[in-house]
PDB file of C-alpha atoms in Angstrom:
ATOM      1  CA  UNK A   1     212.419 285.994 133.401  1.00 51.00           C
ATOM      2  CA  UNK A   2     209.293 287.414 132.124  1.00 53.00           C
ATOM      3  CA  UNK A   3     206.885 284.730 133.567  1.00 56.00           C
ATOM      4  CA  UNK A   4     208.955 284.766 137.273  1.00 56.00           C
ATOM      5  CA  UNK A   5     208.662 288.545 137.740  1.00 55.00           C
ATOM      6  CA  UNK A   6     206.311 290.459 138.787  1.00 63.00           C
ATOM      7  CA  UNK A   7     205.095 293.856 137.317  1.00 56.00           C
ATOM      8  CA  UNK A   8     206.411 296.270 136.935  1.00 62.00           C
ATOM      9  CA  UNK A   9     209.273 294.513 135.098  1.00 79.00           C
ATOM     10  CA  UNK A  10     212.664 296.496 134.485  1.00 87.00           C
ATOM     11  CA  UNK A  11     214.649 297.276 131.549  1.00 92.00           C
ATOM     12  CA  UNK A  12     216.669 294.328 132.484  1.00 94.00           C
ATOM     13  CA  UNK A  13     214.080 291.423 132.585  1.00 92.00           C
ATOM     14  CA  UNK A  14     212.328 292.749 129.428  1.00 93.00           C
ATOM     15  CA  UNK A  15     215.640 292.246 127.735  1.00 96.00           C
ATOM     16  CA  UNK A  16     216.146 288.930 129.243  1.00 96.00           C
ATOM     17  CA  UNK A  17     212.707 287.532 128.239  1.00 94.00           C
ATOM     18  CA  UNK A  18     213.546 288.852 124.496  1.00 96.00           C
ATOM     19  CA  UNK A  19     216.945 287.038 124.761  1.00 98.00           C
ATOM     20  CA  UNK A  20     215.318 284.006 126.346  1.00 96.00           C
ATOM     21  CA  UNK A  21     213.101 284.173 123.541  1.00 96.00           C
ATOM     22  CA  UNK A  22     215.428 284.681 120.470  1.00 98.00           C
ATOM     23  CA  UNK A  23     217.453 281.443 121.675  1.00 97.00           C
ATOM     24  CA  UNK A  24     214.069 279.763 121.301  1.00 97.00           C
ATOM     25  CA  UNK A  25     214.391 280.507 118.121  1.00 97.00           C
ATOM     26  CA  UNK A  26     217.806 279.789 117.381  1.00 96.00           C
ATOM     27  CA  UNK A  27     216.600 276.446 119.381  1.00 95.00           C
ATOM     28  CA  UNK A  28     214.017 275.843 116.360  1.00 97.00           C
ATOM     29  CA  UNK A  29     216.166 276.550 113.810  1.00 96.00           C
ATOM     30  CA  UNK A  30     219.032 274.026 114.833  1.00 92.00           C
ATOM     31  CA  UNK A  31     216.207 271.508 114.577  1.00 94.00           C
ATOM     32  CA  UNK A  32     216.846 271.955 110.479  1.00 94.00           C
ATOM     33  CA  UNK A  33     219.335 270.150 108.904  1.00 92.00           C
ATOM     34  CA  UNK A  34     221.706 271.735 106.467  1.00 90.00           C
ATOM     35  CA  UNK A  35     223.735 274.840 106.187  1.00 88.00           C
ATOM     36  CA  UNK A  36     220.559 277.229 105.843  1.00 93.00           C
ATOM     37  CA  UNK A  37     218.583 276.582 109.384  1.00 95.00           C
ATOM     38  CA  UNK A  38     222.208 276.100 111.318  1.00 90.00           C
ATOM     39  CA  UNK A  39     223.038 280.028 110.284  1.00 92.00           C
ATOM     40  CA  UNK A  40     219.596 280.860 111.057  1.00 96.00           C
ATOM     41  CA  UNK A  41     219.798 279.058 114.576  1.00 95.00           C
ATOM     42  CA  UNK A  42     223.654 280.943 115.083  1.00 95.00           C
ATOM     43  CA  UNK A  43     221.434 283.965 114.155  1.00 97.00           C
ATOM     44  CA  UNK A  44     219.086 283.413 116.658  1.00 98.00           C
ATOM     45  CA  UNK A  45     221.612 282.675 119.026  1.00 98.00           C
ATOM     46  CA  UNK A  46     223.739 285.964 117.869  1.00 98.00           C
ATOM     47  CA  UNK A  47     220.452 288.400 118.766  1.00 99.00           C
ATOM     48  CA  UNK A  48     220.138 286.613 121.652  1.00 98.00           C
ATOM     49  CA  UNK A  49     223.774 287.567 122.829  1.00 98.00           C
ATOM     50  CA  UNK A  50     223.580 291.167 121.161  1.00 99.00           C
ATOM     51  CA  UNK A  51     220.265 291.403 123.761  1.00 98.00           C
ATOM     52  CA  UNK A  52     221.473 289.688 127.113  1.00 98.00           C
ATOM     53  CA  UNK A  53     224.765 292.372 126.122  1.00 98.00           C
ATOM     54  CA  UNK A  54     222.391 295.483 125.803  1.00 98.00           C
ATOM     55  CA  UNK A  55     220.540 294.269 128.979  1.00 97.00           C
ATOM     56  CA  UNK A  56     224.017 293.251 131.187  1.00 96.00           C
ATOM     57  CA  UNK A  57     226.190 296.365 129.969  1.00 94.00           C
ATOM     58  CA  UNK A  58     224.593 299.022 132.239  1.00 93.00           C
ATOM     59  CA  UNK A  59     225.460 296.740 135.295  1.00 92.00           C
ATOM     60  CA  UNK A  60     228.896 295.572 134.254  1.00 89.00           C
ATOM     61  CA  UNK A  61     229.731 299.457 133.824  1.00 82.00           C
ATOM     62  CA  UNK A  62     229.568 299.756 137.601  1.00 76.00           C
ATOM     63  CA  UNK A  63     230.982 296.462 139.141  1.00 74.00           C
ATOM     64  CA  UNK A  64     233.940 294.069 138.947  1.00 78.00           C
ATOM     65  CA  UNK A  65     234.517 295.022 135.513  1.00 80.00           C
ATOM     66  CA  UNK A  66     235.067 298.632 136.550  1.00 82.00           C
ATOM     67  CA  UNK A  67     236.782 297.462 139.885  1.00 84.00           C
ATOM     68  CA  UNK A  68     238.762 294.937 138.705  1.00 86.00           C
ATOM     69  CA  UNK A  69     239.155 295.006 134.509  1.00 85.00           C
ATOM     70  CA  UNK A  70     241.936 292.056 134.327  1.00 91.00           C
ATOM     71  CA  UNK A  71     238.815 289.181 135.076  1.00 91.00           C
ATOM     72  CA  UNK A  72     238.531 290.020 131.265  1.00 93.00           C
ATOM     73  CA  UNK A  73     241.683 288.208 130.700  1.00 95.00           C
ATOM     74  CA  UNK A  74     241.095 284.822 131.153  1.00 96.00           C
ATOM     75  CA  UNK A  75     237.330 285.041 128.936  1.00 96.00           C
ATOM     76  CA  UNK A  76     239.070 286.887 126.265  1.00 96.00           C
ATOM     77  CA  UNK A  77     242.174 284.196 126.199  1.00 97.00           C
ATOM     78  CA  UNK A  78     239.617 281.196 125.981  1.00 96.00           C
ATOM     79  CA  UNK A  79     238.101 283.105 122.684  1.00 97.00           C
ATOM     80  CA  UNK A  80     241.101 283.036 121.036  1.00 97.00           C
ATOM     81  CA  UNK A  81     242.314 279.519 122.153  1.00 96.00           C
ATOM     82  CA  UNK A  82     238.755 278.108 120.800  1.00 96.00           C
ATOM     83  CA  UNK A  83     239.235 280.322 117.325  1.00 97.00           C
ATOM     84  CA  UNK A  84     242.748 279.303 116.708  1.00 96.00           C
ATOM     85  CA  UNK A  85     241.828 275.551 117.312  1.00 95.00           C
ATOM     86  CA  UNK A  86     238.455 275.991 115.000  1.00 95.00           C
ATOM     87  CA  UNK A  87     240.462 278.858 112.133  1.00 94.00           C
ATOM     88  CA  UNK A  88     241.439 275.339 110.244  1.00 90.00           C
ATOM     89  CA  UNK A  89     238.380 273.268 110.951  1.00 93.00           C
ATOM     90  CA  UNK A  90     235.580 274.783 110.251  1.00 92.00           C
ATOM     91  CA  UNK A  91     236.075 276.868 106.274  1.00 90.00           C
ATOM     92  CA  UNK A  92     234.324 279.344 104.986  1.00 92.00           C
ATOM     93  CA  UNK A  93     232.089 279.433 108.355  1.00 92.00           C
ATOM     94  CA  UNK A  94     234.737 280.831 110.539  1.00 95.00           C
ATOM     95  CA  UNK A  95     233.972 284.166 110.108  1.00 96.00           C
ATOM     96  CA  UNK A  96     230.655 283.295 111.200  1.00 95.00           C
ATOM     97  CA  UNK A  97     232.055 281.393 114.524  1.00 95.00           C
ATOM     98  CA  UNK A  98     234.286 283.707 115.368  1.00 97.00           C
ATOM     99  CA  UNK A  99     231.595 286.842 115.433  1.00 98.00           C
ATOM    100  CA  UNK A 100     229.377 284.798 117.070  1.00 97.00           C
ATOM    101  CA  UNK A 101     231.800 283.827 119.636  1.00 97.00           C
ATOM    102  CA  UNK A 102     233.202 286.922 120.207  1.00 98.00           C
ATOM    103  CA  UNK A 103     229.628 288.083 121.343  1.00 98.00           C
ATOM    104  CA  UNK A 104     229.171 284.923 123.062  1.00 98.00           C
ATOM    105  CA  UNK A 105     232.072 285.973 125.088  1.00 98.00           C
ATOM    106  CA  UNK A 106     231.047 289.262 125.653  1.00 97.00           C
ATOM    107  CA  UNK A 107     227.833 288.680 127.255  1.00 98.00           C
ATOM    108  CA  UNK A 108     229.754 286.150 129.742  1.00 98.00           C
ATOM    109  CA  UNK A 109     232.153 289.292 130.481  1.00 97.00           C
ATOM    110  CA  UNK A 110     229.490 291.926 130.808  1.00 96.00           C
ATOM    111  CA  UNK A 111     227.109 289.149 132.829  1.00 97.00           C
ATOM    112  CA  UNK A 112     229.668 290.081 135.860  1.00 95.00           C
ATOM    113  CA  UNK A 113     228.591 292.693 136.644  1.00 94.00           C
ATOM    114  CA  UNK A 114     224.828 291.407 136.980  1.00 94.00           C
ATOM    115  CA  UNK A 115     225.415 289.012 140.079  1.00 94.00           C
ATOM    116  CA  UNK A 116     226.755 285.287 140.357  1.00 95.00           C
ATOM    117  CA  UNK A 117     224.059 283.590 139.235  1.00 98.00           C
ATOM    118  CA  UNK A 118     224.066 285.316 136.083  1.00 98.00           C
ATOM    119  CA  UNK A 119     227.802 285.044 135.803  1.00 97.00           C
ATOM    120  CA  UNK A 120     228.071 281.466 136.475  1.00 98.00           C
ATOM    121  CA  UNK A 121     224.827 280.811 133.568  1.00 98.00           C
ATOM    122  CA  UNK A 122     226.868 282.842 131.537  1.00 98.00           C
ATOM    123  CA  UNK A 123     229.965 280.996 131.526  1.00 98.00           C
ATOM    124  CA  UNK A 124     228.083 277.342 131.016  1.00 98.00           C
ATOM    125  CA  UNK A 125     226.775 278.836 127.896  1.00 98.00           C
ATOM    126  CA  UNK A 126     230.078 279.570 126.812  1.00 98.00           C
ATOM    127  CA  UNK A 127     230.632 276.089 128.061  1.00 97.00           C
ATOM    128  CA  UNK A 128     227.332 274.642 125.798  1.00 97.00           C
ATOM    129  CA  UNK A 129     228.846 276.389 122.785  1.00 96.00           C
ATOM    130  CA  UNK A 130     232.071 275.560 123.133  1.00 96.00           C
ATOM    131  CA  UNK A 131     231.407 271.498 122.988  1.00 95.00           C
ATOM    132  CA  UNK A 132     228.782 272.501 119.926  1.00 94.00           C
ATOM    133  CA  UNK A 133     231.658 274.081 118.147  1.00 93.00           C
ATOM    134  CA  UNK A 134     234.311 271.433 119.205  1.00 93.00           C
ATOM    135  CA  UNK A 135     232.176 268.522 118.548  1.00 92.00           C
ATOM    136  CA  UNK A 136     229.601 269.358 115.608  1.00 87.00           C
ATOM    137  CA  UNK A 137     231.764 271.703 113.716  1.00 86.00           C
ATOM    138  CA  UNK A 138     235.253 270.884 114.321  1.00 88.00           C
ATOM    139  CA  UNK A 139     234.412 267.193 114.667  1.00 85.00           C
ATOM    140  CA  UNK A 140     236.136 266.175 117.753  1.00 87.00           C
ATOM    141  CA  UNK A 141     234.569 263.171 119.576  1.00 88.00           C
ATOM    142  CA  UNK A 142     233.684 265.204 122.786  1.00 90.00           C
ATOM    143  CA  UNK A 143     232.522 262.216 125.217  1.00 91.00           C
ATOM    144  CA  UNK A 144     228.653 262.847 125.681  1.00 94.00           C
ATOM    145  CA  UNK A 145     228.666 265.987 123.591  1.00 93.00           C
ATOM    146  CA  UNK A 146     224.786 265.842 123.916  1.00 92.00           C
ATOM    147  CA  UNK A 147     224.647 265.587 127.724  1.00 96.00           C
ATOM    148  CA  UNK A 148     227.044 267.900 127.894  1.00 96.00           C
ATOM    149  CA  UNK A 149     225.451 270.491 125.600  1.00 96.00           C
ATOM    150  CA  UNK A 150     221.852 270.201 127.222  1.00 96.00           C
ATOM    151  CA  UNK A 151     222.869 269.709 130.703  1.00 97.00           C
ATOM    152  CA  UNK A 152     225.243 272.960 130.385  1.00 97.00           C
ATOM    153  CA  UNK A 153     222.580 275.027 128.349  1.00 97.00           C
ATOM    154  CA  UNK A 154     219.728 274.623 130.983  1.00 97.00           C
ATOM    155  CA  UNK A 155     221.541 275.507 133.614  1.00 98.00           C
ATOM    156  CA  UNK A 156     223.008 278.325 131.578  1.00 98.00           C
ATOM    157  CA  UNK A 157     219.798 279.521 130.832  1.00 97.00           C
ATOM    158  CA  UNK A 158     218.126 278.493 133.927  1.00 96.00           C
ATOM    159  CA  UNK A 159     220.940 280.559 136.082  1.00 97.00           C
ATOM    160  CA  UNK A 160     220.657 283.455 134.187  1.00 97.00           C
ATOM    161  CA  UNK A 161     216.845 283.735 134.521  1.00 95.00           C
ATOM    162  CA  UNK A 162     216.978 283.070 138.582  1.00 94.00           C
ATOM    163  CA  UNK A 163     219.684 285.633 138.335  1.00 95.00           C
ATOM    164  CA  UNK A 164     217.505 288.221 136.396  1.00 94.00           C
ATOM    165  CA  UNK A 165     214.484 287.475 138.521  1.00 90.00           C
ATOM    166  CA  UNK A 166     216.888 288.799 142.155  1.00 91.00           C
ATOM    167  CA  UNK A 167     218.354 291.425 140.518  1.00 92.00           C
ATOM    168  CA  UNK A 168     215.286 292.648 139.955  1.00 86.00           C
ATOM    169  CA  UNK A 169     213.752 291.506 143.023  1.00 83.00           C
ATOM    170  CA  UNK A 170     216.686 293.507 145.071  1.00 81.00           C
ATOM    171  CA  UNK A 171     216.013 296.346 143.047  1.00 72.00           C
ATOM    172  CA  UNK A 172     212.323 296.721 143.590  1.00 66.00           C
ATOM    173  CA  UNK A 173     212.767 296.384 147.490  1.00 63.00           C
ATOM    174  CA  UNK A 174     215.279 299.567 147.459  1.00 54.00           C
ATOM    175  CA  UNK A 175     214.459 302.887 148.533  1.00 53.00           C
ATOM    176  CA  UNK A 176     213.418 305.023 145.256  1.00 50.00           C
ATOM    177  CA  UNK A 177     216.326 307.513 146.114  1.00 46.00           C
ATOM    178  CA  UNK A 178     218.774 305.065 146.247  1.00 43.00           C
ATOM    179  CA  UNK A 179     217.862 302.968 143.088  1.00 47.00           C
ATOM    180  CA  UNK A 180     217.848 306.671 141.457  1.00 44.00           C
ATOM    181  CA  UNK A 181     221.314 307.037 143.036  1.00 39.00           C
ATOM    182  CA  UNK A 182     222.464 303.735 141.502  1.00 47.00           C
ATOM    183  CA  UNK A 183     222.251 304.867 137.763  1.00 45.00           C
ATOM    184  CA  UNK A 184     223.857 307.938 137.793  1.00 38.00           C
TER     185      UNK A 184
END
């Protein structure tokens, strides 16, 4: 987001590149084997999420979610089918999967409100993560989990950036009374 915009950059790419960045991070850290670098990766990952929130939440406050507040439904019910499936498979780590999914799920809700792009990027990552948990830490033999996961969590990422990058760019070519009129 940070390398496809140009100055002067908004609030919400800033935040973008610094999520982009922190899953870099929690990219790195999955690289590790053992217990250790995986909850430093989910950590990564978890800041990551926290940030695109922070960065989505002003938009989502004025958009479908305020329009239209049931599209929550079907994210939220997906959470708790995924933690109910994973409560018995994955131990002491559960409380771990569940926080991080929880904010996993609520930067997909609040990513609504940014524009499709973003929305769509938003749900492959929930996608991505949802094979990771099924497949590495519930064990289920997810055909291609590895395709899957990379494939999914590109796009996700790559959606999310191109999403970023024309919010911004329709925000820059408005009037400055109406972009002051639009965060009020």
């Amino acid at each position: 987001a940070w390398l496809v915009t140009t100055a002067p950059r908004t609030r919400l790419t800033r935040l973008t590149a610094l999520a982009l960045g922190l899953s870099w991070l929690g990219d790195l850290a999955l690289m590790g084997s053992g217990e250790t670098w995986f909850l430093l990766g989910i950590g990564g990952f978890a800041l990551a999420q926290i940030t695109y929130v922070v960065a989505f939440l002003p938009l989502a406050r004025s958009g479908v979610l305020r329009e239209r507040p049931a599209v929550v439904a079907p994210y939220v019910a997906v959470w708790l089918g995924l933690m109910r499936f994973l409560a018995g498979r994955v131990g002491e780590l559960f409380p771990v999967v569940a926080v991080y999914g929880a904010l996993l799920i609520a930067m997909a809700v609040v990513a609504l409100g940014v524009n499709r792009f973003v929305a769509v990027g938003a749900v492959l990552f929930v996608i991505s993560d949802g094979v990771i948990a099924l497949s590495n830490l519930a064990d289920l033999a997810v055909p291609a989990a590895g395709a899957v996961v990379m494939s999914t969590y590109t796009a996700a990422q790559g959606l999310i950036a191109w999403g970023v990058r024309r919010r911004a760019e329709a925000r820059s070519s408005l009037p400055r009374s109406v972009e002051s009129d639009r965060h009020r």
